[in-house]
Amino acid sequence: MSFANFGRWARLRSMLMKRNTRSLLSPPDTVRREEIGFDFKAYMQHKINTVNRALDAAIELKEPKNIHEAMRYTLLAGGKKIRPVLCIAACELVGGTDYAAVPAACAVEMVHAMSLIHDDLPSIDNDDLRRGKPACHKVFGENVAILAGDALQAYAFEHLAASTKGVSPTRVVRAIVELAKSVGAEGVAGGQVMDVSSEGLSSEVGLERVELIHLKKSAALLEGSVVLGAIVGGGSDEEVERLRMFGRCVGLMGQIVDDIVDVTKSTEELGKTAGKDLVVDKLTYPKVFGMHKSKEIAQKLVEDSTEILVGFDNPKVAPLVALTNYIAGKIN
């Protein structure tokens, strides 16, 4: 996200945050109704199974085996698969099929796996645990882990370009551009630099700085996941932009929730080392605003994201509403 775009986003967020908040992490009734009769657990399991099969088939064990083993180790090591399922759900919302969306969903998960591998490295967050298992660099060494992350990122674009079927070349190119932006200097990479360079800063830095870090390092890829789904699903420009804002709200909310649970939950519950943000003095929402205000901001983002979906086809919007509530529910 450019600084100009952030300015427009910040003004919108400022306006939205002036509204009264409802009970913490409870979505508006107008949208909650869309979840009635929707089996979220069954939907998630079906989509996760679809994505896992596609990922398993996409990256085979071949020479050099150690790098392919390292790529598969993180890519197939469980996880909630939030981003690929959001990608598929957004595609279906605008009239597409999971067949069209699965390559994009896999590409998003490959980029996410890369970000986890690199994030855990000693030179960045220095974490030995990921998803309840030793981090990639602890199993394969730092050199192989770095290269496995690089390979996953490269293959994500190859897979998106070569495996997407039934989608116009123009839309595939748009999707590639969106994914590149979400992971590059305007997205994950830039956000990680800002995150690391902000360690130890005073809690008086204010909303704009901490929000920009979170929008880049975490929300950008989740936003990109939703946008990719909308693009390959044939969404209109208006639909794509509405879903972009939805993804941005959900992505920011998800990172605020992660900030909170890093303080409130154990290593066993998180599957990664708890309390690391406090140890390295990261610039987080609880540090800047305190726990209660952070929950209020997360709640506002839940409301804003679900309000954006009002007007879309009711049955098809249910997965996105349920996914929003699922992400928010980690706080409880």
Coordinates of C-alpha atoms in Angstrom, one line a residue:
M1 CA 0.0 0.0 0.0
S2 CA 1.4 3.4 -1.0
F3 CA 1.5 6.2 1.5
A4 CA -1.1 8.1 -0.6
N5 CA -3.4 5.1 -0.5
F6 CA -2.8 4.7 3.2
G7 CA -3.9 8.3 3.7
R8 CA -7.3 7.6 2.1
W9 CA -7.6 4.4 4.2
A10 CA -6.6 6.2 7.4
R11 CA -9.3 8.9 6.8
L12 CA -11.9 6.2 6.2
R13 CA -10.8 4.3 9.3
S14 CA -10.9 7.5 11.4
M15 CA -14.5 8.1 10.3
L16 CA -15.6 4.5 11.0
M17 CA -14.0 4.5 14.4
K18 CA -16.2 7.4 15.5
R19 CA -19.2 5.1 15.4
N20 CA -20.3 3.5 18.6
T21 CA -18.9 0.0 19.2
R22 CA -21.2 -3.0 20.0
S23 CA -20.4 -5.8 22.4
L24 CA -16.9 -7.0 21.8
L25 CA -16.4 -9.1 18.7
S26 CA -20.1 -9.6 18.0
P27 CA -21.1 -8.9 14.3
P28 CA -24.1 -6.8 13.2
D29 CA -27.4 -8.7 13.3
T30 CA -28.0 -7.7 9.7
V31 CA -25.2 -9.8 8.5
R32 CA -25.2 -12.5 11.2
R33 CA -28.5 -13.7 9.7
E34 CA -26.6 -14.9 6.6
E35 CA -24.9 -17.5 8.8
I36 CA -28.1 -19.2 9.7
G37 CA -28.2 -22.7 8.3
F38 CA -24.6 -22.5 7.1
D39 CA -22.4 -25.4 8.2
F40 CA -19.1 -23.5 8.6
K41 CA -17.1 -26.5 10.0
A42 CA -18.1 -28.7 7.0
Y43 CA -17.4 -25.9 4.6
M44 CA -13.9 -25.3 6.0
Q45 CA -13.0 -29.0 6.1
H46 CA -14.1 -29.5 2.5
K47 CA -12.1 -26.4 1.3
I48 CA -9.0 -27.3 3.4
N49 CA -9.0 -30.8 2.0
T50 CA -9.3 -29.5 -1.5
V51 CA -6.4 -27.0 -1.0
N52 CA -4.2 -29.6 0.8
R53 CA -4.6 -32.1 -2.0
A54 CA -3.7 -29.4 -4.6
L55 CA -0.6 -28.3 -2.6
D56 CA 0.5 -31.9 -2.1
A57 CA 0.3 -32.5 -5.9
A58 CA 1.9 -29.1 -6.7
I59 CA 5.2 -29.7 -4.9
E60 CA 6.6 -33.1 -5.4
L61 CA 9.6 -34.7 -3.7
K62 CA 12.4 -34.6 -6.3
E63 CA 16.0 -33.5 -6.6
P64 CA 17.4 -31.6 -4.8
K65 CA 15.4 -33.4 -2.1
N66 CA 16.4 -31.3 0.8
I67 CA 14.9 -28.1 -0.5
H68 CA 11.7 -29.8 -1.7
E69 CA 11.4 -31.5 1.7
A70 CA 11.8 -28.1 3.4
M71 CA 9.2 -26.5 1.1
R72 CA 6.7 -29.3 1.8
Y73 CA 7.5 -29.3 5.6
T74 CA 6.1 -25.8 6.2
L75 CA 3.5 -25.8 3.4
L76 CA 1.8 -29.1 4.5
A77 CA 2.4 -28.7 8.3
G78 CA -1.2 -28.1 9.1
G79 CA -2.4 -24.5 9.8
K80 CA -5.9 -23.1 9.5
K81 CA -5.6 -22.3 5.8
I82 CA -7.5 -19.0 6.3
R83 CA -6.1 -17.2 3.3
P84 CA -6.7 -19.9 0.6
V85 CA -10.3 -20.5 1.9
L86 CA -10.9 -16.7 1.8
C87 CA -9.6 -16.7 -1.7
I88 CA -12.1 -19.5 -2.7
A89 CA -15.0 -18.0 -0.8
A90 CA -14.4 -14.6 -2.5
C91 CA -14.3 -16.3 -5.9
E92 CA -17.6 -18.1 -5.2
L93 CA -19.2 -14.9 -4.0
V94 CA -18.8 -13.2 -7.3
G95 CA -20.0 -16.2 -9.3
G96 CA -16.8 -18.2 -9.8
T97 CA -16.0 -21.8 -8.8
D98 CA -13.4 -23.4 -6.5
Y99 CA -12.0 -25.0 -9.6
A100 CA -11.0 -21.6 -10.9
A101 CA -9.8 -20.4 -7.5
V102 CA -7.7 -23.3 -6.2
P103 CA -4.5 -22.4 -8.1
A104 CA -4.7 -18.8 -6.7
A105 CA -5.5 -20.2 -3.3
C106 CA -2.5 -22.4 -3.4
A107 CA -0.3 -19.6 -4.6
V108 CA -1.4 -17.5 -1.6
E109 CA -0.6 -20.3 0.8
M110 CA 2.8 -20.8 -0.8
V111 CA 3.6 -17.1 -0.3
H112 CA 2.3 -17.4 3.3
A113 CA 4.5 -20.4 4.0
M114 CA 7.5 -18.5 2.7
S115 CA 6.7 -15.6 5.0
L116 CA 6.5 -18.0 8.0
I117 CA 9.9 -19.6 7.1
H118 CA 11.6 -16.3 6.8
D119 CA 9.8 -14.7 9.8
D120 CA 11.1 -17.5 12.1
L121 CA 14.8 -17.0 11.1
P122 CA 17.2 -15.8 13.8
S123 CA 17.8 -12.6 11.9
I124 CA 14.1 -11.6 12.0
D125 CA 11.9 -13.0 14.8
N126 CA 14.2 -15.8 15.9
D127 CA 11.5 -18.4 16.7
D128 CA 12.2 -22.1 17.1
L129 CA 8.6 -23.2 17.0
R130 CA 5.9 -23.0 14.3
R131 CA 2.5 -24.7 14.4
G132 CA 3.6 -26.8 17.3
K133 CA 6.6 -28.2 15.5
P134 CA 10.3 -27.1 15.1
A135 CA 10.6 -24.2 12.7
C136 CA 11.9 -24.9 9.2
H137 CA 15.4 -23.6 9.9
K138 CA 15.7 -25.8 13.0
V139 CA 15.1 -28.9 10.9
F140 CA 16.9 -28.1 7.7
G141 CA 19.3 -25.4 8.7
E142 CA 19.2 -21.6 8.0
N143 CA 20.7 -21.9 4.5
V144 CA 18.1 -24.4 3.2
A145 CA 15.3 -22.6 5.0
I146 CA 16.1 -19.3 3.3
L147 CA 16.3 -21.0 -0.1
A148 CA 13.1 -23.0 0.5
G149 CA 11.3 -19.8 1.2
D150 CA 12.7 -18.2 -1.9
A151 CA 11.6 -21.2 -4.0
L152 CA 8.1 -21.2 -2.5
Q153 CA 7.6 -17.6 -3.5
A154 CA 8.9 -18.1 -7.0
Y155 CA 6.8 -21.2 -7.5
A156 CA 3.7 -19.4 -6.2
F157 CA 3.7 -17.2 -9.3
E158 CA 4.6 -20.1 -11.6
H159 CA 1.7 -22.1 -10.3
L160 CA -0.8 -19.2 -10.5
A161 CA 0.2 -18.5 -14.1
A162 CA 0.4 -22.1 -15.3
S163 CA -2.3 -23.9 -13.4
T164 CA -5.2 -21.4 -13.5
K165 CA -7.8 -22.7 -16.0
G166 CA -11.0 -21.2 -17.4
V167 CA -9.9 -17.7 -16.5
S168 CA -9.0 -15.1 -19.1
P169 CA -5.2 -14.3 -19.5
T170 CA -6.0 -10.6 -18.6
R171 CA -7.5 -11.7 -15.3
V172 CA -4.6 -14.0 -14.5
V173 CA -2.1 -11.2 -15.1
R174 CA -4.1 -9.0 -12.8
A175 CA -4.0 -11.7 -10.2
I176 CA -0.2 -12.0 -10.5
V177 CA 0.2 -8.3 -10.1
E178 CA -2.0 -8.2 -7.0
L179 CA 0.0 -11.1 -5.4
A180 CA 3.3 -9.4 -6.2
K181 CA 2.2 -6.2 -4.6
S182 CA 0.9 -8.0 -1.5
V183 CA 4.3 -9.7 -0.8
G184 CA 6.7 -7.0 -2.0
A185 CA 7.9 -3.7 -0.6
E186 CA 4.4 -2.4 -0.4
G187 CA 3.2 -5.5 1.4
V188 CA 4.8 -8.2 3.5
A189 CA 8.4 -7.4 2.9
G190 CA 8.0 -3.7 3.5
G191 CA 5.9 -4.4 6.6
Q192 CA 8.5 -6.8 8.0
V193 CA 11.2 -4.1 7.7
M194 CA 9.0 -1.6 9.4
D195 CA 8.1 -4.1 12.1
V196 CA 11.7 -4.9 12.9
S197 CA 12.9 -1.3 12.8
S198 CA 10.1 -0.3 15.2
E199 CA 11.1 -2.6 18.0
G200 CA 11.7 -0.7 21.2
L201 CA 9.9 2.5 20.0
S202 CA 7.8 4.4 22.4
S203 CA 4.2 3.5 22.8
E204 CA 3.4 7.1 22.0
V205 CA 4.0 6.7 18.2
G206 CA 0.2 6.7 17.6
L207 CA -2.4 4.9 15.5
E208 CA -1.1 5.7 12.0
R209 CA 2.4 4.1 12.5
V210 CA 1.2 0.9 14.1
E211 CA -1.7 0.6 11.7
L212 CA 0.5 1.0 8.7
I213 CA 2.9 -1.7 9.9
H214 CA 0.1 -4.1 10.5
L215 CA -1.6 -3.3 7.2
K216 CA 1.7 -4.1 5.3
K217 CA 3.2 -7.1 7.2
S218 CA -0.1 -9.0 7.8
A219 CA -3.2 -7.5 6.3
A220 CA -1.7 -7.1 2.8
L221 CA -1.5 -10.9 2.0
L222 CA -4.9 -11.6 3.5
E223 CA -6.4 -8.7 1.4
G224 CA -4.6 -10.0 -1.6
S225 CA -6.1 -13.5 -1.0
V226 CA -9.6 -12.0 -1.2
V227 CA -8.8 -9.8 -4.2
L228 CA -7.3 -12.7 -6.1
G229 CA -10.4 -14.8 -5.6
A230 CA -12.6 -11.9 -6.7
I231 CA -10.5 -11.4 -9.9
V232 CA -10.3 -15.0 -11.0
G233 CA -14.0 -15.4 -10.1
G234 CA -15.0 -12.8 -12.7
G235 CA -15.9 -10.0 -10.3
S236 CA -16.6 -6.5 -11.6
D237 CA -14.2 -3.7 -10.7
E238 CA -16.7 -2.5 -8.1
E239 CA -17.0 -6.0 -6.5
V240 CA -13.2 -6.4 -6.5
E241 CA -12.7 -3.1 -4.7
R242 CA -15.4 -3.8 -2.1
L243 CA -13.9 -7.1 -1.4
R244 CA -10.4 -5.5 -1.2
M245 CA -11.7 -3.2 1.6
F246 CA -13.3 -6.3 3.3
G247 CA -10.0 -8.1 3.1
R248 CA -8.1 -5.1 4.5
C249 CA -10.4 -4.8 7.5
V250 CA -10.3 -8.5 8.2
G251 CA -6.5 -8.7 7.8
L252 CA -5.9 -5.8 10.2
M253 CA -8.4 -7.3 12.7
G254 CA -6.6 -10.6 12.5
Q255 CA -3.3 -9.1 13.3
I256 CA -4.7 -7.1 16.2
V257 CA -6.2 -10.4 17.5
D258 CA -2.7 -12.1 17.1
D259 CA -1.2 -9.2 19.1
I260 CA -3.7 -9.8 21.9
V261 CA -3.4 -13.6 22.0
D262 CA 0.4 -13.3 22.0
V263 CA -0.1 -11.9 25.5
T264 CA -3.0 -13.9 26.7
K265 CA -2.4 -17.4 25.5
S266 CA 0.3 -20.0 26.1
T267 CA 2.9 -21.5 23.8
E268 CA 0.9 -24.7 23.7
E269 CA -2.3 -22.9 22.6
L270 CA -0.5 -20.8 20.0
G271 CA 1.7 -23.5 18.5
K272 CA 4.6 -20.9 18.6
T273 CA 6.5 -19.2 21.3
A274 CA 4.1 -17.0 23.4
G275 CA 5.1 -13.5 24.6
K276 CA 7.7 -12.9 21.9
D277 CA 6.3 -9.5 21.2
L278 CA 6.9 -8.4 24.7
V279 CA 10.4 -9.8 24.8
V280 CA 11.6 -7.9 21.7
D281 CA 9.3 -4.9 22.5
K282 CA 7.4 -4.9 19.3
L283 CA 5.1 -2.1 18.3
T284 CA 1.7 -3.8 18.9
Y285 CA -1.8 -2.6 19.5
P286 CA -1.8 -3.7 23.1
K287 CA 1.4 -1.9 23.7
V288 CA 0.1 1.4 22.1
F289 CA -3.5 1.3 23.1
G290 CA -3.8 -1.3 26.0
M291 CA -5.8 -4.5 25.9
H292 CA -9.3 -3.2 26.2
K293 CA -9.0 -0.5 23.5
S294 CA -7.3 -3.1 21.2
K295 CA -10.3 -5.3 21.6
E296 CA -12.6 -2.4 20.8
I297 CA -10.7 -1.6 17.6
A298 CA -10.8 -5.3 16.6
Q299 CA -14.5 -5.2 17.2
K300 CA -15.0 -2.2 15.0
L301 CA -13.1 -3.9 12.2
V302 CA -15.4 -7.0 12.5
E303 CA -18.4 -4.7 12.2
D304 CA -16.9 -2.7 9.3
S305 CA -15.9 -5.8 7.4
T306 CA -19.3 -7.4 7.7
E307 CA -21.1 -4.2 6.8
I308 CA -19.1 -4.1 3.5
L309 CA -20.6 -7.4 2.6
V310 CA -24.2 -6.2 2.9
G311 CA -25.9 -6.3 -0.5
F312 CA -24.0 -9.3 -1.8
D313 CA -25.9 -12.6 -2.5
N314 CA -27.0 -13.8 0.9
P315 CA -26.2 -17.5 0.8
K316 CA -22.8 -16.9 -0.9
V317 CA -21.7 -14.3 1.6
A318 CA -22.1 -16.7 4.6
P319 CA -18.6 -18.2 4.3
L320 CA -16.9 -14.8 4.4
V321 CA -19.0 -13.7 7.4
A322 CA -18.2 -17.0 9.2
L323 CA -14.5 -16.7 8.4
T324 CA -14.5 -13.2 9.8
N325 CA -16.1 -14.4 13.1
Y326 CA -13.8 -17.4 13.2
I327 CA -10.7 -15.1 13.0
A328 CA -12.1 -12.8 15.6
G329 CA -13.0 -15.8 17.8
K330 CA -9.3 -16.6 18.5
I331 CA -9.4 -13.8 21.1
N332 CA -11.8 -15.7 23.3

